[in-house]
PDB file of C-alpha atoms in Angstrom:
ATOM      1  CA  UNK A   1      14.845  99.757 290.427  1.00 47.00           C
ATOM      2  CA  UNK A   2      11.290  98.791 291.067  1.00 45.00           C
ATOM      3  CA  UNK A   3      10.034 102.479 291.487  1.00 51.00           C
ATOM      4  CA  UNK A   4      11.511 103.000 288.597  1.00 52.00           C
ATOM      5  CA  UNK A   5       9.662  99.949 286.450  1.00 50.00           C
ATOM      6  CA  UNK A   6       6.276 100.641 288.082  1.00 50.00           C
ATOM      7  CA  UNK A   7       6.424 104.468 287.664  1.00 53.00           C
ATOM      8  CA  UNK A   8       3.146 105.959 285.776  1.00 56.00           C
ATOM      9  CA  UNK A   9       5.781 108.458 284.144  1.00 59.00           C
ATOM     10  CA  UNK A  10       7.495 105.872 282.938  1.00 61.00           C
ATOM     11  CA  UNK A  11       7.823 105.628 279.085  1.00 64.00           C
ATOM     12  CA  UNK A  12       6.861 102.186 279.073  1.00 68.00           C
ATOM     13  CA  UNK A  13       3.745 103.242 281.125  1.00 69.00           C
ATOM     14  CA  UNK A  14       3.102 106.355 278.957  1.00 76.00           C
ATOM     15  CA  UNK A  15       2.977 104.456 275.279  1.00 82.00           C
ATOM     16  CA  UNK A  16       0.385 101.673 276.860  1.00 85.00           C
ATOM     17  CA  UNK A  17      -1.680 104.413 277.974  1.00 81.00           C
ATOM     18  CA  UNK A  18      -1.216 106.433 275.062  1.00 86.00           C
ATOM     19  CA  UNK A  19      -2.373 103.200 273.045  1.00 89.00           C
ATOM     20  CA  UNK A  20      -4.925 102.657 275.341  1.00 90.00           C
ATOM     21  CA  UNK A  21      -6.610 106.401 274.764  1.00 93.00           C
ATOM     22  CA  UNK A  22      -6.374 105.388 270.761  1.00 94.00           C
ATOM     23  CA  UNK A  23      -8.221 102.121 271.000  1.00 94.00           C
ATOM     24  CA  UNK A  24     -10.590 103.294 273.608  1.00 95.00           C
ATOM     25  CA  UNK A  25     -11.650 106.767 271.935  1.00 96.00           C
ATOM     26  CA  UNK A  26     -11.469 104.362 267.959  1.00 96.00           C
ATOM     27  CA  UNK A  27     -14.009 102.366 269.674  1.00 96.00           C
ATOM     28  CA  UNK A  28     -15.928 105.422 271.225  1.00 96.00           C
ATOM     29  CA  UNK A  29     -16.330 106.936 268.321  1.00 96.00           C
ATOM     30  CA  UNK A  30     -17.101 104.121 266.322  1.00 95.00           C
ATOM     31  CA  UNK A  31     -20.491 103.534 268.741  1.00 96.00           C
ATOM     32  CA  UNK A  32     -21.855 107.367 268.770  1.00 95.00           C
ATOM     33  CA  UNK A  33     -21.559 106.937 265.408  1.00 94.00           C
ATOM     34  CA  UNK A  34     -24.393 103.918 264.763  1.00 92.00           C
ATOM     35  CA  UNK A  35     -26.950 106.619 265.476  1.00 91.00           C
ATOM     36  CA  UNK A  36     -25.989 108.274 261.852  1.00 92.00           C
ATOM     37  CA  UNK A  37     -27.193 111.780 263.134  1.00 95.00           C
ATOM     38  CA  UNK A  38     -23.991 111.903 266.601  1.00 96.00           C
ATOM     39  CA  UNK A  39     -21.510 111.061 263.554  1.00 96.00           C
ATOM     40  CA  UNK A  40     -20.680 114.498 263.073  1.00 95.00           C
ATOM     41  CA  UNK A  41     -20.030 115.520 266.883  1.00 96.00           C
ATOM     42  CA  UNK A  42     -18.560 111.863 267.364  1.00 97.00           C
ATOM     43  CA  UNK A  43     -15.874 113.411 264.842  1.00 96.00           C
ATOM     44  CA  UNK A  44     -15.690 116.504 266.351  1.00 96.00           C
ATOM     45  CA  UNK A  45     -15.129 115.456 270.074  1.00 96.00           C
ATOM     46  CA  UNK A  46     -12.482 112.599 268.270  1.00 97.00           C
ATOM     47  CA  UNK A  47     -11.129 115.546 266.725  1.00 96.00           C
ATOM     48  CA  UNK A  48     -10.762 117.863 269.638  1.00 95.00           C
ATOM     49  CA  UNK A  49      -9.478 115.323 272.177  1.00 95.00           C
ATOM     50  CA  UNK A  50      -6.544 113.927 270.006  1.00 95.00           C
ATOM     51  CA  UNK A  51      -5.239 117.487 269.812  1.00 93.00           C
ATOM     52  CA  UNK A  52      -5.706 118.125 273.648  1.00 92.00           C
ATOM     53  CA  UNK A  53      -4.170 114.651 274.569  1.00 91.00           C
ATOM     54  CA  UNK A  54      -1.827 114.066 271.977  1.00 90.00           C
ATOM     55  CA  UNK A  55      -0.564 117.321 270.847  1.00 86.00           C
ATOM     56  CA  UNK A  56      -0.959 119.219 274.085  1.00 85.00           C
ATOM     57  CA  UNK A  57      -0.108 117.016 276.530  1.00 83.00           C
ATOM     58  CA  UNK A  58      -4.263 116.941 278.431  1.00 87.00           C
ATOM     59  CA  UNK A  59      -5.078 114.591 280.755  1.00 85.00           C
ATOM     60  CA  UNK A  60      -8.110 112.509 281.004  1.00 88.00           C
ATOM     61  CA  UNK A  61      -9.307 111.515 277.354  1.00 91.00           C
ATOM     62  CA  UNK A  62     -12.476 110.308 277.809  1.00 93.00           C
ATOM     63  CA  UNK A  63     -13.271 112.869 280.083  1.00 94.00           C
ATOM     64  CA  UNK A  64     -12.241 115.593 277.229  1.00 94.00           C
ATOM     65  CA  UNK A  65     -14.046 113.165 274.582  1.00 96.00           C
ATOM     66  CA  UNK A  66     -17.810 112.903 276.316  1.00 95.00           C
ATOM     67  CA  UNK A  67     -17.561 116.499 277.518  1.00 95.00           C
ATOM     68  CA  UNK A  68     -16.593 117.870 273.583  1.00 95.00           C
ATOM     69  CA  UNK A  69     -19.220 115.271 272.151  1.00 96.00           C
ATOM     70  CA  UNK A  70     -21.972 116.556 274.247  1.00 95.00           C
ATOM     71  CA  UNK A  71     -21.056 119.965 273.665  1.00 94.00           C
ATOM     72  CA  UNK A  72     -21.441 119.750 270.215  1.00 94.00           C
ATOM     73  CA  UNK A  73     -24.617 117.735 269.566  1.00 95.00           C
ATOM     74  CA  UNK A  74     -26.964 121.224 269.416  1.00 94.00           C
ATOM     75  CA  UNK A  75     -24.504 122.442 265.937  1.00 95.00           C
ATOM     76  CA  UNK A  76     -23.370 119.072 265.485  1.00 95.00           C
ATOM     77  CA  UNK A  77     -26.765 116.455 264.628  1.00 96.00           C
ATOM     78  CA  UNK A  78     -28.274 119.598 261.556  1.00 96.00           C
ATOM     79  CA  UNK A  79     -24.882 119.828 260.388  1.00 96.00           C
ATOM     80  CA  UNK A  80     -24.554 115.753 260.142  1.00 96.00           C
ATOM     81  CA  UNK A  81     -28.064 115.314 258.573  1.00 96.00           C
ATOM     82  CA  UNK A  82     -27.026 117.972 256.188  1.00 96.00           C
ATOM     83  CA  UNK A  83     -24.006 116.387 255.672  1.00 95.00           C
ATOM     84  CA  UNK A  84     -25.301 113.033 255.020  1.00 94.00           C
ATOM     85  CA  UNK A  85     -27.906 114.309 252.123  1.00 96.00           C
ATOM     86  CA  UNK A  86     -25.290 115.934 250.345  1.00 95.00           C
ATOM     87  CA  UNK A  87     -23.679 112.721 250.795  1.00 93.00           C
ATOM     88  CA  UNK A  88     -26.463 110.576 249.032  1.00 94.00           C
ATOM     89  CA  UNK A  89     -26.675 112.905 245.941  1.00 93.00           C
ATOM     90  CA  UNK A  90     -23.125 113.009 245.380  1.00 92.00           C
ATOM     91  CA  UNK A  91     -22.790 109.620 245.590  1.00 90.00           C
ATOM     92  CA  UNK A  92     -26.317 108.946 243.257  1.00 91.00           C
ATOM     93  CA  UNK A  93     -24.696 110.982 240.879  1.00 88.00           C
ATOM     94  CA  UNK A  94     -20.996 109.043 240.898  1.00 85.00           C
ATOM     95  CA  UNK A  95     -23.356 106.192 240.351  1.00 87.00           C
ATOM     96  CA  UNK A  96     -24.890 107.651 237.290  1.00 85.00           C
ATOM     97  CA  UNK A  97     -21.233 108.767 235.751  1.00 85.00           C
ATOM     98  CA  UNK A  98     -19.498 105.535 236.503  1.00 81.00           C
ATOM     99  CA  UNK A  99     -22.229 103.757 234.566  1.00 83.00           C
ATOM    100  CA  UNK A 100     -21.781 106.036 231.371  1.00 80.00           C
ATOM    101  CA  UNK A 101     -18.125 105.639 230.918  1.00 78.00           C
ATOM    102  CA  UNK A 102     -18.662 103.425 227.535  1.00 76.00           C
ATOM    103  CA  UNK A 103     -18.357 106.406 225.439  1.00 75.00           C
ATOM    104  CA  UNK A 104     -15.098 109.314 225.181  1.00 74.00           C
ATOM    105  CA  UNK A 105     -17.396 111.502 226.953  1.00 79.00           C
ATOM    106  CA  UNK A 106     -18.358 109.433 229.544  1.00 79.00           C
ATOM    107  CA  UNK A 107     -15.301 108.909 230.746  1.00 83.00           C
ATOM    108  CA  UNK A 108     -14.598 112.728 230.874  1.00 86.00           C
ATOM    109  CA  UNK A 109     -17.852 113.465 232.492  1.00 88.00           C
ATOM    110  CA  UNK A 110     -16.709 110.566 235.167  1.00 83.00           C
ATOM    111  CA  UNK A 111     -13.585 111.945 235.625  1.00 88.00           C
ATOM    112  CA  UNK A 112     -14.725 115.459 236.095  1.00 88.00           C
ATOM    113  CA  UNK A 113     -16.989 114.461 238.700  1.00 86.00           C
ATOM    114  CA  UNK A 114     -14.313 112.398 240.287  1.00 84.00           C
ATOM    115  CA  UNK A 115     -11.970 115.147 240.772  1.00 87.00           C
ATOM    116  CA  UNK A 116     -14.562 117.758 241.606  1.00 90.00           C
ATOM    117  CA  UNK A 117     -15.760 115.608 244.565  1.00 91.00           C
ATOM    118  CA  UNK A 118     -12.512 117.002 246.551  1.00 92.00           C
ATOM    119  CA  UNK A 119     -14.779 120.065 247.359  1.00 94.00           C
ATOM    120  CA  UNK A 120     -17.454 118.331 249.276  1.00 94.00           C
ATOM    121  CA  UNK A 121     -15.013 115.829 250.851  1.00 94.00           C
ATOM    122  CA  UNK A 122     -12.897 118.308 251.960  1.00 95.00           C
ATOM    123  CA  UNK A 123     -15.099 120.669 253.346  1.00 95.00           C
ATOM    124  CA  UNK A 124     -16.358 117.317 255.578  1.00 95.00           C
ATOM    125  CA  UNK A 125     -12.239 117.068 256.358  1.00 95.00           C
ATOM    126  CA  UNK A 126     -12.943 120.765 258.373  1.00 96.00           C
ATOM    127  CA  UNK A 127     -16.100 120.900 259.114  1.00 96.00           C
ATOM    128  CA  UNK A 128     -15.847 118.566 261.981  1.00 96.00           C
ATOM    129  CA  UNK A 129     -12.606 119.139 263.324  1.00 95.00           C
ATOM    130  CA  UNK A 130     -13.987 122.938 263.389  1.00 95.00           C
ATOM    131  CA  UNK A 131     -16.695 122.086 265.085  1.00 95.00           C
ATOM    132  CA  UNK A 132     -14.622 120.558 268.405  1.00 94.00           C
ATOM    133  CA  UNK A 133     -12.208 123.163 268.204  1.00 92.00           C
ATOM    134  CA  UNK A 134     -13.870 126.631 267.870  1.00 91.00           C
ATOM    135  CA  UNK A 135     -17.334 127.682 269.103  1.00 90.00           C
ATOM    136  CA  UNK A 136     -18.974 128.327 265.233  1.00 90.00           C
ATOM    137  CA  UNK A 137     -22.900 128.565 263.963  1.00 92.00           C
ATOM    138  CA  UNK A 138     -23.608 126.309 261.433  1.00 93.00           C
ATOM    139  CA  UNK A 139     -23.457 128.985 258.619  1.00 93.00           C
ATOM    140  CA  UNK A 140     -20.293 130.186 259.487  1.00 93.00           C
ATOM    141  CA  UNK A 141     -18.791 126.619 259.542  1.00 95.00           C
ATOM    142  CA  UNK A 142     -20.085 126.245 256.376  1.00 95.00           C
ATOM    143  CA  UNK A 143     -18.520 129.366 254.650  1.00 95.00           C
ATOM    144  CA  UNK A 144     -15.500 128.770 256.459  1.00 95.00           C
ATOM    145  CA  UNK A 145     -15.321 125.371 255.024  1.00 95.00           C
ATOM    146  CA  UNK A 146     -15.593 126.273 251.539  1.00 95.00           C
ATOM    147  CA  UNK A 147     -12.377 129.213 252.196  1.00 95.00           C
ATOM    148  CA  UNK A 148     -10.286 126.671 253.906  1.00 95.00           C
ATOM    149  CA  UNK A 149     -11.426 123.845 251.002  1.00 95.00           C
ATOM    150  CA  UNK A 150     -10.050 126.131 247.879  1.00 94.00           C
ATOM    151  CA  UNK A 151      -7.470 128.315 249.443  1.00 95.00           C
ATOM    152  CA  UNK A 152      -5.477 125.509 250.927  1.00 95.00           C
ATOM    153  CA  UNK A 153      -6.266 122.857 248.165  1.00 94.00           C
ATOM    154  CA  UNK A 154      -2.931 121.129 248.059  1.00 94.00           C
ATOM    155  CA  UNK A 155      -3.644 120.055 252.006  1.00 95.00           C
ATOM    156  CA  UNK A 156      -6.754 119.404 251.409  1.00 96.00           C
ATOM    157  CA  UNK A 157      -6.042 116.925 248.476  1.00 95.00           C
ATOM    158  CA  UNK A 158      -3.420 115.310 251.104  1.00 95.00           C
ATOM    159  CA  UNK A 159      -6.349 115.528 253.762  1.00 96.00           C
ATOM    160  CA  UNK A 160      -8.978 113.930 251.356  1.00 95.00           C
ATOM    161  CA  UNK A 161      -6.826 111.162 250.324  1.00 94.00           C
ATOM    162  CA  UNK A 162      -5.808 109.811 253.627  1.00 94.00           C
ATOM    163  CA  UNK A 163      -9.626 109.679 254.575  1.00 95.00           C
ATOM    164  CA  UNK A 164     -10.800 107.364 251.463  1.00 92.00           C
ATOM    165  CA  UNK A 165      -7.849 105.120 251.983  1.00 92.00           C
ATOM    166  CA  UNK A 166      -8.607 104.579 255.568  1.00 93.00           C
ATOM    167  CA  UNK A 167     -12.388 104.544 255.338  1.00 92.00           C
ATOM    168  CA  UNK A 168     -11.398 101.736 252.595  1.00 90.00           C
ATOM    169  CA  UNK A 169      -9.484 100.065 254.581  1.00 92.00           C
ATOM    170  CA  UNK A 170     -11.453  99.795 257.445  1.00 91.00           C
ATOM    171  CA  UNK A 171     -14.378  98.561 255.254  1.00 89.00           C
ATOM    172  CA  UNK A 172     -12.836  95.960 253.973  1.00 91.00           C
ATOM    173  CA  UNK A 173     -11.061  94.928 257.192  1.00 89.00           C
ATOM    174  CA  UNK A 174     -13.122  95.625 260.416  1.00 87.00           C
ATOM    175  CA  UNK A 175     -10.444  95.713 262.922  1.00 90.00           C
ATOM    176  CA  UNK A 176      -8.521  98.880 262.105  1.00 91.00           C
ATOM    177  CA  UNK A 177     -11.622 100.503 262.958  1.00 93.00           C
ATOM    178  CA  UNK A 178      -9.962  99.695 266.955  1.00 93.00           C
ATOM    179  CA  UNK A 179      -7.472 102.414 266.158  1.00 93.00           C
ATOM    180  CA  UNK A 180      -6.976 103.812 262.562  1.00 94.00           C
ATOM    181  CA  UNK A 181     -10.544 106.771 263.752  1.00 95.00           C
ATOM    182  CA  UNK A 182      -8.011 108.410 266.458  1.00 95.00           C
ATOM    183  CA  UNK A 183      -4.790 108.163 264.196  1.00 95.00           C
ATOM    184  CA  UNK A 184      -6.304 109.257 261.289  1.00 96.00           C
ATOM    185  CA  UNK A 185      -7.836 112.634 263.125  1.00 96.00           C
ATOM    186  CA  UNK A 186      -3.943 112.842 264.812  1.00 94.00           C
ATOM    187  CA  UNK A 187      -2.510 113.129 261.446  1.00 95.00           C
ATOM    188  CA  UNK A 188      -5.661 115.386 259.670  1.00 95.00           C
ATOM    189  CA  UNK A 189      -4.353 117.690 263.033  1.00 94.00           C
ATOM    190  CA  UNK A 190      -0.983 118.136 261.257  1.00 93.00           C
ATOM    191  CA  UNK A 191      -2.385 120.086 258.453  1.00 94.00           C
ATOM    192  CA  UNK A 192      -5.590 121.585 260.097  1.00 94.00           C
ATOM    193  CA  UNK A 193      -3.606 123.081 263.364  1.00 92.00           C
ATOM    194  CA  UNK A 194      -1.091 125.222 261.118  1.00 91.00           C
ATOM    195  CA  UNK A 195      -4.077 126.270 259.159  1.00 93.00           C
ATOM    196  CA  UNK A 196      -6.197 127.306 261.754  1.00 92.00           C
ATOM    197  CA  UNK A 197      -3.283 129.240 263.530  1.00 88.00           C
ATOM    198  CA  UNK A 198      -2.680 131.193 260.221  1.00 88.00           C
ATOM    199  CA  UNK A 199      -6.027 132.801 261.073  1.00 87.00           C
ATOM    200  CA  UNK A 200      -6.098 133.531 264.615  1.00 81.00           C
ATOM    201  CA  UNK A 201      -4.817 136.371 266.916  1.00 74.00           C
ATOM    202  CA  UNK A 202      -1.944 135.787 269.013  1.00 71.00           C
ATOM    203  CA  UNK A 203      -4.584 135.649 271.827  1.00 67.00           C
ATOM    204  CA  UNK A 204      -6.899 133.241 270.331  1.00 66.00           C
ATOM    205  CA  UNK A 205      -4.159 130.818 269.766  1.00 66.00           C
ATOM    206  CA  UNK A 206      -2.916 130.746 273.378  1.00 65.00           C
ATOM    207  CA  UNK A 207      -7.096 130.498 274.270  1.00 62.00           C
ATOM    208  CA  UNK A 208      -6.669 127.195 271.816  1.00 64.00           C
ATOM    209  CA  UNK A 209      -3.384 126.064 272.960  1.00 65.00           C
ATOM    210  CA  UNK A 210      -2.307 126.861 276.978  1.00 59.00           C
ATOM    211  CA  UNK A 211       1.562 124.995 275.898  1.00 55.00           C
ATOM    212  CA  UNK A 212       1.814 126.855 272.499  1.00 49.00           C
ATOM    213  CA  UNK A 213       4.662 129.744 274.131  1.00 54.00           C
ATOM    214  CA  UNK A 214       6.027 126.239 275.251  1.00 57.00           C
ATOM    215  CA  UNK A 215       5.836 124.354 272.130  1.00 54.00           C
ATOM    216  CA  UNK A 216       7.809 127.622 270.276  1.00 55.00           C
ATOM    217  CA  UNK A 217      10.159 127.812 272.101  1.00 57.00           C
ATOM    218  CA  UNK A 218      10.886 124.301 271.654  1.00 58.00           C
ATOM    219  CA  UNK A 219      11.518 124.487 267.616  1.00 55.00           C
ATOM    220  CA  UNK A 220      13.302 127.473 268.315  1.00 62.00           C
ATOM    221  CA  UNK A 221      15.351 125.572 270.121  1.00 67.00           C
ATOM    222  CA  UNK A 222      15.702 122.800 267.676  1.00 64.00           C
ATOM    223  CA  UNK A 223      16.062 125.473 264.971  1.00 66.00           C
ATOM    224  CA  UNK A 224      18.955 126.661 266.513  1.00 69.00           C
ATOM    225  CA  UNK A 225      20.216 122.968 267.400  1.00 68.00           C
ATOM    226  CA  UNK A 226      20.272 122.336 263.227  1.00 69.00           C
ATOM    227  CA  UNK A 227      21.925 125.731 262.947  1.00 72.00           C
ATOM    228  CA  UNK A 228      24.880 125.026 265.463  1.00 69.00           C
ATOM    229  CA  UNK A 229      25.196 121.387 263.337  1.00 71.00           C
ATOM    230  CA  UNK A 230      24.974 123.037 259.994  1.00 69.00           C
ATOM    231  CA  UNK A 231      27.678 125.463 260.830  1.00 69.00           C
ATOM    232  CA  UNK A 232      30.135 122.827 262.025  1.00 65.00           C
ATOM    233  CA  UNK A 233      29.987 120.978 259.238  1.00 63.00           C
ATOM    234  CA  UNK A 234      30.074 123.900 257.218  1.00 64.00           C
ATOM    235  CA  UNK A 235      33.719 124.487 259.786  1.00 64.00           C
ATOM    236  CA  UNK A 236      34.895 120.969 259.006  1.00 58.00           C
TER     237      UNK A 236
END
């Protein structure tokens, strides 16, 4: 009964250190960022290490995190500064329209500019996440960005959404910064991981994921699990 309480494989065991790999890479994250110019492969190794933990079942987070973060500092510190200049104009300019919206065109202008800012964003929403997962040069993670941005723009809406509201929330309140950076990558990784795949060879999506045979044979399994229910209730 013991062995069975203490066990690491436990599921007890598993969800602390599960939360434990959240709160510890949130808070990881959160200090390469106060540079300004590791932001960008602070993201990327977040990025990368949520997917190999979480969704593929790695071993040894911060292991996975430093390694990624490191790796991506040469591509990772231009693409940040870059980044962060864009950054400042676009958000001089919403300045400038959100203190012209006395007049009917005013508010148009603002609004125009409010909805157009999904491009930038979203790019940001890839560029990062690209940048742990696949060995790119800065121009081609740039272009890519821009293809992924337009021709999946419903995701990306989703995508740029979720990031204001958290990045509001965690201004406003300072603690969800302790978890809401690694869940809010772990959810991005819902949309960005069926994208990717969409544009890969069959061999560069085992090179990405070793479990993917794995992981399709388990929704084929539960595909044919809803089948089997479907028909007997169709029998009934």
């Amino acid at each position: 009964m013991l062995n069975k309480i203490f066990d690491p494989d436990n599921l007890v065991f598993r969800m602390l250190a599960r939360g434990v790999d959240i709160v510890g890479l949130s808070i990881c994250w959160a200090m390469l960022c106060l540079p300004i110019v590791t932001a960008g492969p602070a993201t990327a190794a977040l990025y990368y290490t949520m997917v190999k933990v979480f969704r593929q079942k790695e071993e040894g987070a911060f292991g996975l995190f430093f390694r990624s973060f490191v790796g991506a500092l040469k591509t990772g510190i231009p693409l940040t500064v870059l980044c962060e200049a864009v950054g400042v104009v676009l958000a001089f300019g919403y300045s400038v329209m959100a203190n012209n919206i006395s007049t009917g065109s005013g508010v148009i202008m603002y609004m125009a500019y409010y909805v157009a800012l999904v491009v930038p964003i979203g790019m940001a929403c890839y560029l990062f996440p690209m940048l742990g997962r696949f060995d790119m040069k800065l121009g081609a993670l740039l272009r890519t960005s821009i293809f992924l941005t337009l021709r999946h723009l419903f995701s990306t809406i989703v995508q740029v959404l979720l990031v204001l509201e958290v990045a509001v929330f965690i201004i406003n309140n300072w603690w969800p910064v302790l978890f809401c950076p690694a869940l809010l990558v772990l959810l991005l990784s819902l949309f960005q991981e069926k994208i990717y795949a969409k544009y890969l060879t069959e061999e560069q999506r085992e090179a990405l994921n070793p479990n993917l045979q794995q992981e399709e044979a388990e929704m084929e399994e539960r595909r044919q699990k809803r089948e089997a229910r479907k028909r007997g209730k169709e029998n009934k």
